[in-house]
Each structure stands twice: as C-alpha cells, then as structure tokens.
Coordinates of C-alpha atoms in Angstrom, one line a residue:
M1 CA -50.9 3.6 50.9
I2 CA -49.2 1.9 48.0
V3 CA -45.5 1.6 48.8
P4 CA -43.3 3.1 46.1
M5 CA -41.0 0.6 44.3
K6 CA -37.6 0.7 42.6
K7 CA -36.7 -1.4 39.7
V8 CA -33.4 -3.1 40.3
S9 CA -31.1 -5.1 38.1
F10 CA -28.2 -7.3 39.4
V11 CA -25.2 -8.6 37.4
V12 CA -23.1 -11.3 39.0
L13 CA -20.4 -13.8 37.9
E14 CA -22.1 -16.8 36.3
E15 CA -20.3 -19.1 38.8
E16 CA -21.6 -17.2 41.7
R17 CA -25.3 -16.9 40.7
K18 CA -26.4 -19.6 43.2
E19 CA -24.7 -17.9 46.1
A20 CA -26.1 -14.6 44.9
L21 CA -29.6 -16.0 44.9
K22 CA -29.2 -17.3 48.4
K23 CA -28.1 -13.9 49.6
L24 CA -31.1 -12.3 47.9
R25 CA -33.4 -14.9 49.3
K26 CA -32.0 -14.2 52.8
L27 CA -32.7 -10.5 52.4
G28 CA -36.3 -11.3 51.5
V29 CA -37.3 -8.0 49.9
V30 CA -36.8 -8.4 46.1
H31 CA -39.8 -9.3 44.0
L32 CA -38.3 -11.0 41.0
E33 CA -39.6 -10.5 37.5
R34 CA -41.3 -13.5 36.0
L35 CA -38.7 -16.1 35.1
N36 CA -39.2 -19.3 33.1
G37 CA -36.6 -21.7 34.4
N38 CA -35.9 -25.1 32.9
S39 CA -33.8 -27.8 34.4
A40 CA -34.0 -31.4 35.5
A41 CA -33.9 -30.3 39.2
L42 CA -36.8 -27.9 38.6
S43 CA -38.9 -30.7 37.0
S44 CA -38.1 -32.9 40.0
F45 CA -39.0 -30.3 42.5
R46 CA -42.3 -29.6 40.7
E47 CA -43.1 -33.3 40.6
S48 CA -42.4 -33.5 44.3
Y49 CA -44.6 -30.5 45.0
N50 CA -47.5 -32.0 43.0
T51 CA -47.1 -35.3 44.9
V52 CA -47.1 -33.7 48.3
E53 CA -50.0 -31.3 47.4
N54 CA -52.1 -34.1 46.0
A55 CA -51.5 -36.2 49.1
Y56 CA -52.4 -33.3 51.4
M57 CA -55.7 -32.7 49.4
I58 CA -56.5 -36.5 49.7
L59 CA -56.1 -36.4 53.5
S60 CA -58.0 -33.1 53.8
E61 CA -61.1 -34.7 52.4
I62 CA -61.1 -37.5 55.0
K63 CA -63.6 -36.9 57.9
L64 CA -62.6 -38.6 61.1
A65 CA -65.0 -39.8 63.7
K66 CA -65.0 -37.9 67.0
N67 CA -62.3 -39.0 69.5
T68 CA -60.3 -40.7 66.8
K69 CA -56.8 -41.3 68.1
L70 CA -54.1 -40.7 65.6
P71 CA -50.7 -42.4 65.8
E72 CA -47.7 -40.5 67.1
L73 CA -45.2 -39.4 64.5
P74 CA -41.4 -39.3 64.5
A75 CA -39.6 -36.0 64.1
F76 CA -40.2 -34.2 60.8
D77 CA -38.1 -35.7 58.1
R78 CA -38.6 -34.3 54.6
E79 CA -37.6 -37.5 52.7
Q80 CA -39.9 -39.6 54.9
V81 CA -42.8 -37.2 54.3
L82 CA -42.2 -37.3 50.6
A83 CA -42.2 -41.1 50.7
K84 CA -45.4 -41.1 52.7
A85 CA -47.0 -38.7 50.2
E86 CA -46.2 -41.2 47.4
E87 CA -47.7 -44.0 49.5
I88 CA -50.9 -42.0 50.1
I89 CA -51.3 -41.3 46.4
A90 CA -50.6 -45.0 45.6
M91 CA -53.3 -46.0 48.1
S92 CA -55.7 -43.5 46.6
E93 CA -55.1 -44.7 43.1
R94 CA -55.5 -48.3 44.1
K95 CA -58.8 -47.4 45.8
K96 CA -60.0 -45.8 42.6
Q97 CA -59.1 -49.0 40.7
C98 CA -61.0 -51.1 43.2
I99 CA -64.1 -48.9 42.8
E100 CA -63.8 -49.2 39.0
I101 CA -63.5 -53.0 39.2
I102 CA -66.6 -53.2 41.5
A103 CA -68.6 -51.0 39.2
A104 CA -67.6 -53.1 36.1
N105 CA -68.3 -56.4 37.8
T106 CA -71.6 -55.1 39.2
A107 CA -72.6 -54.0 35.7
E108 CA -71.6 -57.4 34.4
L109 CA -73.6 -59.3 37.0
E110 CA -76.7 -57.1 36.3
R111 CA -76.3 -58.0 32.6
F112 CA -76.4 -61.7 33.3
S113 CA -78.8 -61.5 36.3
L114 CA -81.5 -63.3 34.3
W115 CA -79.2 -66.0 33.0
G116 CA -78.4 -67.6 36.4
N117 CA -74.9 -68.7 37.4
L118 CA -72.5 -68.7 34.4
N119 CA -69.0 -69.8 33.9
S120 CA -67.0 -69.2 30.6
A121 CA -64.9 -72.3 31.4
D122 CA -68.1 -74.5 31.1
F123 CA -68.8 -73.1 27.7
A124 CA -65.2 -73.7 26.6
Y125 CA -65.3 -77.3 28.0
L126 CA -68.5 -78.2 26.1
A127 CA -67.1 -76.5 22.9
E128 CA -64.1 -78.9 23.1
K129 CA -66.6 -81.8 23.2
G130 CA -68.3 -80.5 20.1
I131 CA -71.3 -78.8 21.7
L132 CA -71.1 -75.1 20.9
L133 CA -73.4 -72.9 23.1
S134 CA -74.3 -69.3 22.4
M135 CA -76.5 -66.9 24.4
Y136 CA -79.3 -65.0 22.6
E137 CA -82.2 -62.8 23.5
I138 CA -85.2 -62.5 21.1
P139 CA -88.8 -61.2 21.2
R140 CA -91.3 -63.9 22.1
D141 CA -93.1 -63.7 18.8
A142 CA -89.9 -64.1 16.8
Y143 CA -88.8 -67.1 19.0
I144 CA -92.1 -69.0 18.3
S145 CA -91.5 -68.6 14.6
L146 CA -88.0 -70.1 14.6
P147 CA -87.5 -73.0 12.2
E148 CA -87.2 -76.5 13.7
T149 CA -83.7 -76.8 12.3
V150 CA -82.5 -74.3 14.9
E151 CA -81.8 -76.2 18.1
T152 CA -82.3 -74.1 21.2
L153 CA -82.7 -74.4 25.0
V154 CA -84.8 -71.8 26.8
V155 CA -83.1 -70.4 29.9
N156 CA -85.5 -67.6 30.9
E157 CA -88.6 -66.0 29.4
S158 CA -90.9 -63.1 30.2
K159 CA -94.1 -61.7 28.5
S160 CA -92.0 -60.0 25.8
Q161 CA -88.5 -61.6 25.7
V162 CA -87.1 -65.1 25.5
R163 CA -83.5 -65.9 26.6
F164 CA -82.2 -69.1 25.1
L165 CA -79.0 -71.1 24.3
L166 CA -78.3 -71.8 20.7
I167 CA -76.9 -75.3 20.3
Q168 CA -74.6 -76.1 17.5
H169 CA -72.5 -79.2 16.9
T170 CA -68.9 -79.0 15.8
D171 CA -65.8 -81.0 15.6
G172 CA -64.5 -79.4 18.8
S173 CA -62.2 -76.9 17.2
V174 CA -64.5 -73.8 17.4
K175 CA -64.3 -71.7 20.5
P176 CA -67.5 -70.1 22.0
E177 CA -66.4 -66.6 21.1
A178 CA -65.8 -67.6 17.5
A179 CA -69.2 -69.1 17.0
L180 CA -70.9 -68.1 13.8
R181 CA -74.5 -66.8 13.7
P182 CA -76.8 -69.3 11.8
P183 CA -78.5 -67.7 8.8
Q184 CA -81.9 -69.0 10.0
L185 CA -81.9 -66.6 13.0
P186 CA -83.9 -63.5 12.4
A187 CA -82.4 -60.0 12.8
E188 CA -84.3 -59.5 16.1
A189 CA -82.1 -62.1 17.8
Y190 CA -79.5 -60.4 19.9
A191 CA -76.3 -62.3 20.6
V192 CA -75.3 -61.8 24.2
P193 CA -71.5 -61.4 24.6
M194 CA -69.8 -64.2 26.5
I195 CA -69.1 -63.5 30.2
S196 CA -65.5 -62.7 31.0
S197 CA -65.0 -65.4 33.7
S198 CA -67.9 -66.6 35.9
T199 CA -70.6 -65.0 38.0
Q200 CA -69.1 -66.6 41.1
E201 CA -65.7 -65.1 40.4
L202 CA -67.2 -61.7 39.7
R203 CA -68.9 -61.8 43.1
S204 CA -65.8 -63.0 44.8
E205 CA -63.7 -60.2 43.2
I206 CA -66.3 -57.6 44.4
D207 CA -66.0 -58.9 47.9
S208 CA -62.3 -58.8 47.7
M209 CA -62.2 -55.3 46.3
K210 CA -64.6 -54.1 49.1
S211 CA -62.3 -55.6 51.7
E212 CA -59.3 -54.0 50.2
I213 CA -61.1 -50.6 50.1
N214 CA -61.8 -51.0 53.8
S215 CA -58.1 -51.7 54.5
I216 CA -57.1 -48.7 52.4
N217 CA -59.6 -46.4 54.2
E218 CA -58.1 -47.5 57.5
A219 CA -54.6 -46.8 56.3
L220 CA -55.6 -43.4 54.9
E221 CA -57.3 -42.4 58.2
A222 CA -54.2 -43.3 60.1
A223 CA -52.2 -41.2 57.6
V224 CA -54.2 -38.1 58.5
A225 CA -51.7 -37.7 61.3
Y226 CA -49.2 -36.6 58.5
R227 CA -51.5 -33.8 57.3
D228 CA -49.6 -31.0 59.0
Y229 CA -46.3 -32.5 58.0
L230 CA -47.4 -32.6 54.4
K231 CA -48.5 -29.0 54.5
R232 CA -45.1 -28.0 55.9
C233 CA -43.3 -30.1 53.3
C234 CA -45.4 -28.5 50.6
E235 CA -44.2 -25.1 51.7
L236 CA -40.6 -26.2 51.7
V237 CA -40.8 -27.8 48.3
A238 CA -42.5 -24.7 46.9
K239 CA -39.5 -22.6 48.1
D240 CA -37.2 -25.1 46.3
V241 CA -39.3 -24.7 43.1
E242 CA -39.1 -20.9 43.4
F243 CA -35.3 -21.0 44.0
E244 CA -34.5 -23.4 41.2
N245 CA -36.8 -21.5 38.8
A246 CA -34.9 -18.4 39.5
Y247 CA -31.5 -20.1 39.3
S248 CA -32.2 -21.9 36.0
G249 CA -34.1 -18.9 34.6
M250 CA -31.4 -16.3 35.1
E251 CA -30.2 -14.8 31.9
R252 CA -26.6 -15.6 31.2
D253 CA -24.0 -14.7 28.6
S254 CA -21.4 -17.4 28.2
S255 CA -21.3 -17.6 24.4
S256 CA -17.9 -15.8 23.9
S257 CA -14.9 -17.9 23.0
Q258 CA -12.4 -15.3 24.1
E259 CA -10.0 -16.5 26.8
T260 CA -10.4 -13.3 28.7
F261 CA -14.2 -13.4 28.7
V262 CA -15.8 -13.7 32.2
P263 CA -19.3 -15.4 32.1
L264 CA -21.9 -13.3 33.7
A265 CA -25.5 -13.7 34.8
W266 CA -28.2 -11.2 35.7
L267 CA -31.8 -10.7 36.8
T268 CA -34.2 -8.0 37.5
G269 CA -36.8 -7.3 40.2
Y270 CA -38.6 -4.7 42.3
I271 CA -37.8 -3.5 45.8
P272 CA -39.8 -1.3 48.1
T273 CA -38.0 2.0 48.2
P274 CA -37.6 1.9 52.0
D275 CA -35.7 -1.4 51.7
L276 CA -33.3 -0.2 48.9
K277 CA -30.4 0.8 51.1
Q278 CA -30.0 -2.6 52.7
V279 CA -29.9 -4.2 49.3
Q280 CA -27.4 -1.7 48.1
D281 CA -25.2 -2.5 51.1
V282 CA -25.3 -6.2 50.4
A283 CA -24.6 -5.6 46.6
R284 CA -21.6 -3.5 47.6
E285 CA -20.3 -6.1 50.0
E286 CA -20.7 -8.9 47.5
S287 CA -19.3 -6.9 44.6
W288 CA -22.4 -7.2 42.5
A289 CA -23.2 -4.7 39.8
M290 CA -26.5 -3.1 40.7
L291 CA -28.7 -0.6 39.0
A292 CA -31.7 1.0 40.8
E293 CA -34.2 3.2 38.9
D294 CA -37.8 4.2 38.9
P295 CA -40.1 1.8 37.1
S296 CA -41.3 2.9 33.6
E297 CA -44.9 3.0 32.4
E298 CA -44.3 -0.3 30.6
D299 CA -43.0 -2.2 33.6
E300 CA -45.3 -4.6 35.4
V301 CA -44.7 -3.5 39.0
P302 CA -46.1 -5.4 42.0
T303 CA -48.3 -3.7 44.5
K304 CA -47.4 -3.6 48.2
L305 CA -50.0 -2.1 50.5
K306 CA -49.1 -0.6 53.8
N307 CA -51.8 0.7 56.2
N308 CA -52.3 1.1 59.9
K309 CA -53.9 -1.7 62.0
F310 CA -57.4 -0.2 61.8
V311 CA -57.5 0.1 58.0
S312 CA -55.8 -3.3 57.6
M313 CA -59.0 -4.9 59.0
I314 CA -60.3 -4.8 55.4
Y315 CA -57.5 -7.1 54.1
P316 CA -59.5 -10.4 54.8
V317 CA -62.2 -9.1 52.5
S318 CA -59.7 -8.1 49.7
D319 CA -57.8 -11.3 50.1
F320 CA -61.0 -13.3 49.8
L321 CA -62.0 -11.3 46.6
G322 CA -58.4 -11.5 45.2
T323 CA -58.5 -7.8 44.3
V324 CA -55.2 -5.9 44.1
P325 CA -55.0 -2.3 42.9
G326 CA -52.5 -1.6 40.1
Y327 CA -49.2 0.0 41.2
R328 CA -50.3 3.3 39.6
E329 CA -53.9 3.1 40.9
Y330 CA -55.3 4.2 44.3
D331 CA -55.1 2.4 47.6
I332 CA -58.8 2.8 48.7
S333 CA -58.5 0.4 51.7
A334 CA -59.6 3.1 54.1
W335 CA -62.6 4.2 52.0
F336 CA -63.4 0.5 51.2
L337 CA -63.5 -0.3 54.9
L338 CA -65.6 2.7 55.8
F339 CA -68.3 2.2 53.1
F340 CA -68.2 -1.6 53.4
C341 CA -69.1 -1.3 57.1
V342 CA -71.9 1.1 56.2
F343 CA -73.2 -1.1 53.4
F344 CA -73.0 -4.2 55.6
G345 CA -75.0 -2.5 58.4
I346 CA -77.7 -1.4 56.0
I347 CA -78.0 -4.8 54.3
F348 CA -78.1 -6.8 57.5
G349 CA -80.2 -4.0 58.9
D350 CA -81.0 -5.7 62.2
G351 CA -79.5 -4.6 65.6
G352 CA -80.1 -8.1 67.0
Y353 CA -78.0 -9.7 64.3
G354 CA -75.3 -7.1 65.0
L355 CA -75.4 -7.9 68.7
L356 CA -74.9 -11.6 67.9
M357 CA -71.9 -10.7 65.8
V358 CA -70.4 -8.5 68.5
V359 CA -70.8 -11.3 71.1
V360 CA -69.2 -13.9 68.7
A361 CA -66.3 -11.5 67.9
L362 CA -65.6 -10.7 71.6
L363 CA -65.7 -14.4 72.5
A364 CA -63.2 -15.2 69.7
D365 CA -61.0 -12.3 70.8
I366 CA -61.0 -13.5 74.5
S367 CA -60.3 -17.1 73.4
T368 CA -57.4 -15.9 71.2
I369 CA -55.9 -13.8 73.9
A370 CA -56.2 -16.6 76.5
K371 CA -54.1 -18.8 74.1
G372 CA -51.5 -16.1 74.0
K373 CA -52.0 -15.6 70.2
K374 CA -52.4 -12.4 68.2
I375 CA -56.0 -11.5 67.3
P376 CA -56.5 -12.0 63.6
P377 CA -57.8 -9.0 61.6
A378 CA -60.9 -11.0 60.6
Y379 CA -62.1 -11.0 64.3
N380 CA -61.7 -7.2 64.6
L381 CA -63.5 -6.8 61.3
L382 CA -66.4 -8.9 62.5
L383 CA -66.6 -6.8 65.6
M384 CA -66.6 -3.6 63.6
L385 CA -69.3 -5.0 61.3
G386 CA -71.4 -6.1 64.2
L387 CA -71.2 -2.6 65.8
T388 CA -72.2 -0.8 62.6
T389 CA -75.1 -3.3 62.2
M390 CA -76.2 -2.6 65.8
A391 CA -76.0 1.2 65.1
W392 CA -78.2 0.9 62.0
G393 CA -80.6 -1.4 63.8
T394 CA -80.8 1.1 66.7
V395 CA -81.5 4.2 64.5
T396 CA -84.1 2.2 62.5
C397 CA -85.6 0.4 65.5
T398 CA -85.1 -3.1 64.0
W399 CA -84.3 -5.9 66.4
F400 CA -84.7 -9.6 65.3
G401 CA -87.6 -8.6 63.1
I402 CA -89.8 -7.9 66.1
A403 CA -92.8 -5.6 65.5
P404 CA -91.9 -2.1 66.8
E405 CA -95.0 -2.0 69.0
L406 CA -93.7 -5.0 70.9
L407 CA -90.3 -3.4 71.6
P408 CA -89.4 -1.5 74.9
E409 CA -90.1 2.2 74.8
W410 CA -86.4 3.0 75.5
L411 CA -85.4 1.2 72.3
K412 CA -87.9 3.2 70.3
A413 CA -86.6 6.4 71.9
L414 CA -83.1 5.6 70.6
S415 CA -84.3 5.4 67.0
F416 CA -84.1 8.3 64.5
Q417 CA -87.6 9.2 63.7
P418 CA -87.2 10.0 59.9
I419 CA -86.0 6.4 59.2
S420 CA -87.5 4.6 62.3
N421 CA -89.7 1.6 61.9
A422 CA -91.4 2.6 65.1
Y423 CA -92.5 5.9 63.5
S424 CA -93.4 4.1 60.2
A425 CA -95.7 1.7 62.0
L426 CA -98.0 4.5 63.3
S427 CA -99.7 5.2 60.0
P428 CA -99.5 4.6 56.2
E429 CA -98.4 8.2 55.7
N430 CA -95.5 7.7 58.1
E431 CA -94.6 4.5 56.3
A432 CA -94.4 6.3 53.0
Y433 CA -92.4 9.1 54.7
V434 CA -89.8 6.7 56.2
K435 CA -89.5 4.7 52.9
Q436 CA -88.8 7.9 51.0
N437 CA -86.2 9.0 53.5
L438 CA -84.4 5.7 53.4
Q439 CA -84.2 5.9 49.6
I440 CA -82.9 9.4 49.8
F441 CA -80.3 8.3 52.3
C442 CA -79.1 5.5 49.9
F443 CA -78.7 8.1 47.1
M444 CA -76.9 10.4 49.4
L445 CA -74.4 7.7 50.1
A446 CA -74.0 7.4 46.3
L447 CA -73.4 11.1 46.1
I448 CA -70.8 11.1 48.9
Q449 CA -68.9 8.1 47.6
L450 CA -68.8 9.1 44.0
S451 CA -67.9 12.6 44.9
I452 CA -64.9 11.3 46.9
A453 CA -63.8 9.4 43.8
H454 CA -63.8 12.5 41.6
L455 CA -62.2 14.7 44.3
K456 CA -59.4 12.2 44.5
G457 CA -59.1 12.6 40.7
I458 CA -59.0 16.4 41.0
I459 CA -56.2 16.2 43.5
R460 CA -54.3 13.7 41.4
Y461 CA -54.4 15.7 38.2
I462 CA -54.3 19.2 39.8
R463 CA -51.0 20.0 38.0
S464 CA -52.7 19.3 34.6
A465 CA -55.7 20.6 32.9
K466 CA -57.1 17.1 33.2
W467 CA -58.4 18.0 36.7
L468 CA -61.1 20.0 34.9
G469 CA -62.4 16.8 33.3
E470 CA -62.7 15.3 36.8
L471 CA -64.5 18.5 38.0
G472 CA -66.9 18.0 35.1
S473 CA -67.6 14.4 36.2
L474 CA -68.1 15.7 39.7
L475 CA -70.7 18.2 38.5
M476 CA -72.5 15.6 36.5
V477 CA -72.7 13.4 39.6
W478 CA -74.3 16.2 41.6
G479 CA -76.7 17.0 38.8
M480 CA -77.7 13.4 38.3
F481 CA -78.3 13.1 42.0
F482 CA -81.1 15.6 41.8
V483 CA -82.5 13.9 38.6
V484 CA -82.6 10.6 40.4
L485 CA -84.5 12.2 43.3
N486 CA -87.0 13.5 40.9
M487 CA -87.5 10.4 38.8
V488 CA -87.1 7.6 41.4
V489 CA -88.1 9.1 44.7
K490 CA -90.6 11.6 43.2
V491 CA -89.1 14.6 45.2
P492 CA -89.7 17.9 43.3
V493 CA -87.7 20.0 45.7
F494 CA -84.7 19.0 47.8
F495 CA -83.3 21.5 50.3
G496 CA -84.8 24.3 48.4
I497 CA -83.5 23.2 45.0
E498 CA -85.8 22.1 42.2
T499 CA -84.7 18.6 41.3
M500 CA -85.4 19.2 37.6
G501 CA -84.8 23.0 37.6
L502 CA -82.5 25.2 35.6
P503 CA -79.6 24.9 38.2
V504 CA -79.6 21.1 37.9
I505 CA -79.7 21.2 34.1
L506 CA -76.8 23.7 34.1
L507 CA -74.8 21.4 36.4
I508 CA -75.1 18.5 34.1
A509 CA -74.5 20.6 30.9
V510 CA -71.4 22.3 32.3
G511 CA -70.1 19.0 33.7
F512 CA -70.6 17.3 30.4
L513 CA -68.8 20.1 28.5
L514 CA -65.8 20.1 30.9
S515 CA -65.6 16.3 30.8
F516 CA -65.9 16.3 27.0
I517 CA -63.0 18.8 26.6
F518 CA -60.6 17.7 29.3
A519 CA -61.3 14.1 30.1
N520 CA -58.6 12.9 27.7
Y521 CA -56.2 15.8 28.1
E522 CA -52.6 14.8 27.8
G523 CA -50.9 18.1 27.1
N524 CA -52.8 19.0 23.9
L525 CA -56.4 20.5 24.1
G526 CA -57.1 19.7 20.4
S527 CA -56.1 16.1 20.8
S528 CA -58.3 15.7 23.9
I529 CA -61.4 17.1 22.0
L530 CA -60.6 14.9 19.0
E531 CA -60.4 11.8 21.2
S532 CA -63.8 12.6 22.8
C533 CA -65.3 13.1 19.3
K534 CA -63.9 9.7 18.2
N535 CA -65.7 8.1 21.2
I536 CA -68.8 10.3 21.2
V537 CA -71.1 7.3 21.8
S538 CA -69.2 6.3 24.9
V539 CA -69.1 9.9 26.1
I540 CA -72.8 10.3 25.8
L541 CA -73.4 6.9 27.4
G542 CA -71.1 8.0 30.2
V543 CA -73.8 10.5 31.3
V544 CA -76.4 7.7 31.4
N545 CA -73.9 5.6 33.4
V546 CA -73.7 8.3 36.0
F547 CA -77.5 8.1 36.4
S548 CA -77.5 4.3 36.6
D549 CA -74.5 4.2 39.1
I550 CA -76.4 6.5 41.5
V551 CA -79.6 4.5 41.1
S552 CA -77.6 1.3 41.8
Y553 CA -77.3 2.3 45.4
I554 CA -81.0 1.8 46.0
R555 CA -80.1 -1.9 46.2
L556 CA -79.0 -1.2 49.8
W557 CA -82.5 -0.3 50.8
A558 CA -84.2 -3.0 48.7
V559 CA -82.0 -5.9 50.0
G560 CA -82.2 -4.6 53.6
L561 CA -86.0 -4.5 53.3
A562 CA -86.1 -8.1 52.0
G563 CA -84.0 -9.3 55.0
S564 CA -86.4 -7.5 57.4
A565 CA -89.4 -9.1 55.7
I566 CA -87.9 -12.6 56.0
S567 CA -87.1 -12.1 59.8
A568 CA -90.6 -10.8 60.4
T569 CA -92.1 -13.8 58.5
V570 CA -90.0 -16.2 60.6
N571 CA -91.4 -14.6 63.8
D572 CA -95.0 -14.8 62.5
M573 CA -94.5 -18.5 61.7
A574 CA -92.9 -19.3 65.1
G575 CA -95.1 -17.0 67.2
P576 CA -98.2 -19.3 67.6
T577 CA -96.0 -22.2 68.8
L578 CA -94.1 -20.3 71.6
G579 CA -96.9 -20.3 74.1
G580 CA -97.8 -24.0 74.1
A581 CA -96.6 -27.5 73.9
L582 CA -94.8 -26.9 70.6
I583 CA -92.4 -24.3 72.1
F584 CA -89.4 -26.4 71.3
A585 CA -90.4 -26.6 67.6
G586 CA -90.9 -22.8 67.7
I587 CA -87.5 -22.2 69.1
L588 CA -85.9 -24.4 66.4
L589 CA -87.9 -22.5 63.7
L590 CA -86.6 -19.2 65.1
V591 CA -83.0 -20.4 65.2
F592 CA -83.2 -21.9 61.7
G593 CA -85.1 -19.1 60.1
H594 CA -83.0 -16.3 61.5
G595 CA -79.8 -18.3 60.8
L596 CA -80.8 -18.8 57.2
N597 CA -81.6 -15.1 56.9
M598 CA -78.1 -14.2 58.2
I599 CA -76.5 -16.5 55.7
L600 CA -78.6 -14.9 52.9
N601 CA -77.5 -11.5 54.2
V602 CA -73.8 -12.5 54.0
L603 CA -74.3 -13.5 50.4
S604 CA -76.1 -10.2 49.7
V605 CA -73.2 -8.3 51.2
I606 CA -70.8 -10.1 48.9
V607 CA -72.9 -9.5 45.9
H608 CA -74.2 -6.0 46.5
G609 CA -72.1 -4.4 49.3
V610 CA -68.8 -5.4 47.7
R611 CA -70.0 -4.5 44.2
L612 CA -70.6 -0.8 45.1
N613 CA -67.0 -0.5 46.2
T614 CA -65.3 -2.5 43.4
L615 CA -67.5 -1.5 40.5
E616 CA -69.4 1.8 40.9
F617 CA -66.9 3.5 43.2
S618 CA -63.9 2.1 41.4
S619 CA -65.1 2.9 37.9
H620 CA -65.4 6.6 38.9
L621 CA -61.9 6.4 40.3
G622 CA -60.7 4.9 37.0
M623 CA -59.5 1.7 38.7
S624 CA -59.4 -1.7 37.0
W625 CA -57.9 -3.7 39.9
S626 CA -55.3 -4.9 37.4
G627 CA -52.5 -5.2 40.0
F628 CA -50.8 -8.2 41.5
A629 CA -49.4 -8.6 45.0
Y630 CA -45.8 -8.0 46.0
E631 CA -44.3 -11.4 46.7
P632 CA -40.7 -11.1 47.7
F633 CA -38.1 -13.8 47.0
C634 CA -37.5 -15.1 50.5
E635 CA -36.7 -18.1 52.6
S636 CA -40.0 -18.1 54.6
A637 CA -43.5 -18.3 53.3
D638 CA -44.5 -15.9 56.0
K639 CA -42.6 -12.9 54.5

C-alpha cells in the first residue's frame, strides 16, 4: 500500500532554526520539500563530498591480485580520511599527467624515428657558429631537381621521400626556429618542426614517467584499504550537505526594522500519517508553530510503500528499475510480483534452470543464516523465481533442453498434456495443438491482467459515473481478446463463443460507447463527451491499442520458444563429444552454452517480462510511474 501523507509546515525563531533542524533530523520522519541552500559551508561540504566520492570511485576500479595483504588502518578519523581522499585524487591526477607525457613523447619519437638521434642544443650551438640547419622532407623527384645553390645534407631516403638538412650560413645571430625558408625550395618541401629537447631526453623522461606510474600504482593499491572508510565518510559528508542545504535554504523573514519584530524561519515537508503524532508532540514541546493538512492536488508528495515481507520481495526489481508510483497512483507491488514470477517462469521455460536457481538461492540463504545475518529480499525473490520456473518446466516437460523421449516416464507423467512437449513430440498434429494452446494461454494472461487493471479502476471510481468508462474499457478488453484468438491463433470458436460473432462485436461496441461517454467524466456529462470528441483520433486509436496490448503478450511464448531452441541446439552440439575422448570439451560446451542461454533469458525478462507490467498493465491502470521515493530528513542513511 501507499502510506498516506500529511503536509506539515513549521515556523520557528530564526535563531533556533539550527536546533530545530537537529530535532527534526533526530526524529527522522519528515521528508523536506526541495530546498536550494546557498552558503560557504554548503559549498565546502559539497566539495568534500565530491573529493571523497571521486577517491572512492578511483579505488573501486583497482583490481588487486589474490592474497594481497592490505595495511592495517588506525581508527576511523574523518579528517584523516578526507586528507587521504585528496592524496588519492592527487596521485590519480599525477598518473594521468604521466600517461599524457608518455603519449606526447612517444609521438615525438615516432615523428623523428627516421632522423636518428637529435638534440635541439646541437642545432643551437651550430647556429651560434653561423651554420644554420633546418630539417626538410621532400619527394625524391623534387629533391633531384633542387638547384645547386641550395646546400643540403641527406639524412635518410626511401623510394619516394628524401629527408635532408638545409644548410644556411649566417652571422650567428639567427636561431634555428627563426630560420627563413629559401625561395629556391619548391612547395613540396615540408619543413619539419624542431624537436623540443633531444631524443635521448624524451626516452629518459618516458622511463622516468613509467617508473613514477609504477610507484603511484603501488601507493593506490595500498590505499585500497581505505575504501570502506571512504564510503563511510561519503555517507557522513552527504548528511552534512543535506543538513546545511536545509539550514541555509530555510525561508526567513528578518527584513523588518521594528524593534519589537522577532525574526522567524519556516520550512515545509511531508510526514507519513502514522508518524504525525510524535512530530506534533515534539513541536508542542519545543514551542514550534506547526500546521498539518492533507496535500493538495498541486503538491509534489513523496511515495512511501509499505507491504508485507512476501510482497516486499519485488522491491529489488523496482529499485533496479528505479520505478516509483505517484502518490495518487496504485501500489501494484503484489500484482507486479505475481505476474513477474509467471512471466519469468514462461520466459526461462526450463525446469532444469529453475532447479539451479533454487539450489543457488538455498545455498545463499544457508550461508547468510550461518553468518547470523538477515536474508536479503533478493535471495527470497531468486528462490521464488526458481520455483515458478521449475513449475513451468514441469507442466511443459522441459528440462535442460533434453528431448522429451529421453526423459524419465515419471517426469513426462507430471506434465500437463495440452501444453506438454512430451505430447507435442508424438506427432505434427500434437505439436500444432500444443503450440495453439500455449498461445491461447499467453492471451489469457493478458485478459486476466488487463481485466484486473480495469476492475481496480471500477472500484476506484465507483462513487462517480467515471466507473462506467472503466467498465467500457473492460468490455473492450474482453471483446478484443476474442478478436485476437480469431486473427492470431485462428480459433473460430472458444468455449462455445464465436470469436468474431455478434456477441463479441456487441462487447466492443458497447465498451467503446461507454468509454467514449464516461472516460473523461468529471461531474459533467456534456464536458466528458466534448472532451472525447476533441480527442476522437486518440479515442479510436485506443481501441487498436487494446488489440496490440493483448497481442503483445505473445512475446512470452515466442521468447520462451527461442530459449528452448537454444538449449536444444547446445545439447545437439555437445552430444557427440560426451561418449568419447572429447567428453571434457563437451561438458565445457554444455556449461558455456546453457550459461549463455540463462544470461540471455535474464535480459529477455528485463526487456519483455518487466515491460508487460510497467507498460501494458500500467497503461490500463492509468499509471505513469511519475512518483519519487519518500526520503526522510534523518541522521542515518539507513532510515
């Protein structure tokens, strides 16, 4: 359920605002409205946070060798950790500079690789003696045609290029970099820029930089011991940023010049209704002025979800997706969990894969219990998903992609014949029968899930005529279900009902009419009809969308079929090697192939299984997932 909220406003003496914030933070139940603080202290805290966070990220990217012994650290000291963070960043920046110097010097050496050992000091010395040397590259044909008045010295030549030194005589006052290009040189002659120092110095600097990088790497590896300290420091500084932002961002009124005027400060936030009394008690005790009221439609209210332990198993998925229902939307956590497990089982579609997940989840639970820790919801979710996958694999007789005829008879007996691979393998007619049943099952899931969405809408709007609009949408879903069976599965009659008969057409027509009249009802029937007329194109397309939403559920069968085909192909490839000398290679192929298939199935669940809940189901609920999580102003990050 979505916990109901109260909007609260506090007014305190301006001089007591810091103490008031400390009291609120200690309570840890008030979600403050967005504040834009501005102070020197806030800027300092934010800078410290960025420093510590960057240092933590630098250390997180370092991979240590096995059995690496890290140095023992003194007791946690925030100032020392901040200083260490600055040191880590400085080392990282210096490492980047060294890498850049190596890259620049390497490029310079490559540029002069065909010129031999060069030294800019030698060029300067000769220039002082009146011999001005300049480096040039020119095509061989152009070099041959140079006039005799141009004095050159060939350094290196190839089939197409000649590298030479241009010799000019001066009075010793012209530096090499200021040498003028003789007019006798053709345009093809390229003047090579002078080397910055010498090739020997460039090589020495590269060696020096590499040595320094090695030293920095060793220091950074030793600093990995501070990683947990940095994470802890990051959390502490984040709390300082939060507090200072609230302190400097509180609205104040201290502009009056009257001697009797008492400066005040105030702020607004949201409190879960069950926690309101304890806040009121503190406000009364501290003599704060406090107003508590129901949030208005314009207020941006945070969402706090509260469910039992079983339903809370879905939270790791919603946290990963970053989806939060709006405060005035539905909490579909229970339905999300139910259908997500069903979709997961169908997409994975293999009882053997489910068995592996169950074993992994149980081992993780046992290990956690042995350590005296609380079992994370993710482990329980993995166990639940494994069990549903095993159940689907059992009823469809699918185990590690093994051909049904090779499975034990008792496993075949556990399967459900209308959707069993064991029955499908007996003849092409049976295969077509099972395929049709699986498709119908997927569309029945669509019918059930989308019907739940509109039943929830009917219950929500039961006090208003708008519930008739939801009823109309429900009737269209049922009518389109039969149309889908007729057009996609080619079933003319389903449970005695003609899939394109008059009853189905009436369902769709009546549903469309009710939806057209009441979908936008807000107390005035004429306004509702007028609004539908304004959006007539969208209203008509809505009927098509119902059809496409139901058809979309066939992805469950298609993706599950693809996974089964991959596992069967892996078995066929590995089969010939399992009875001979290549058995080890065959086992590796099985492990790799089925492992890859499981990874692909996980991606398919994220793309397809999640989509059906967050798009098709949610759109029929009218949900946009526009909410944001309730994050109380508190001392601990664990609140």
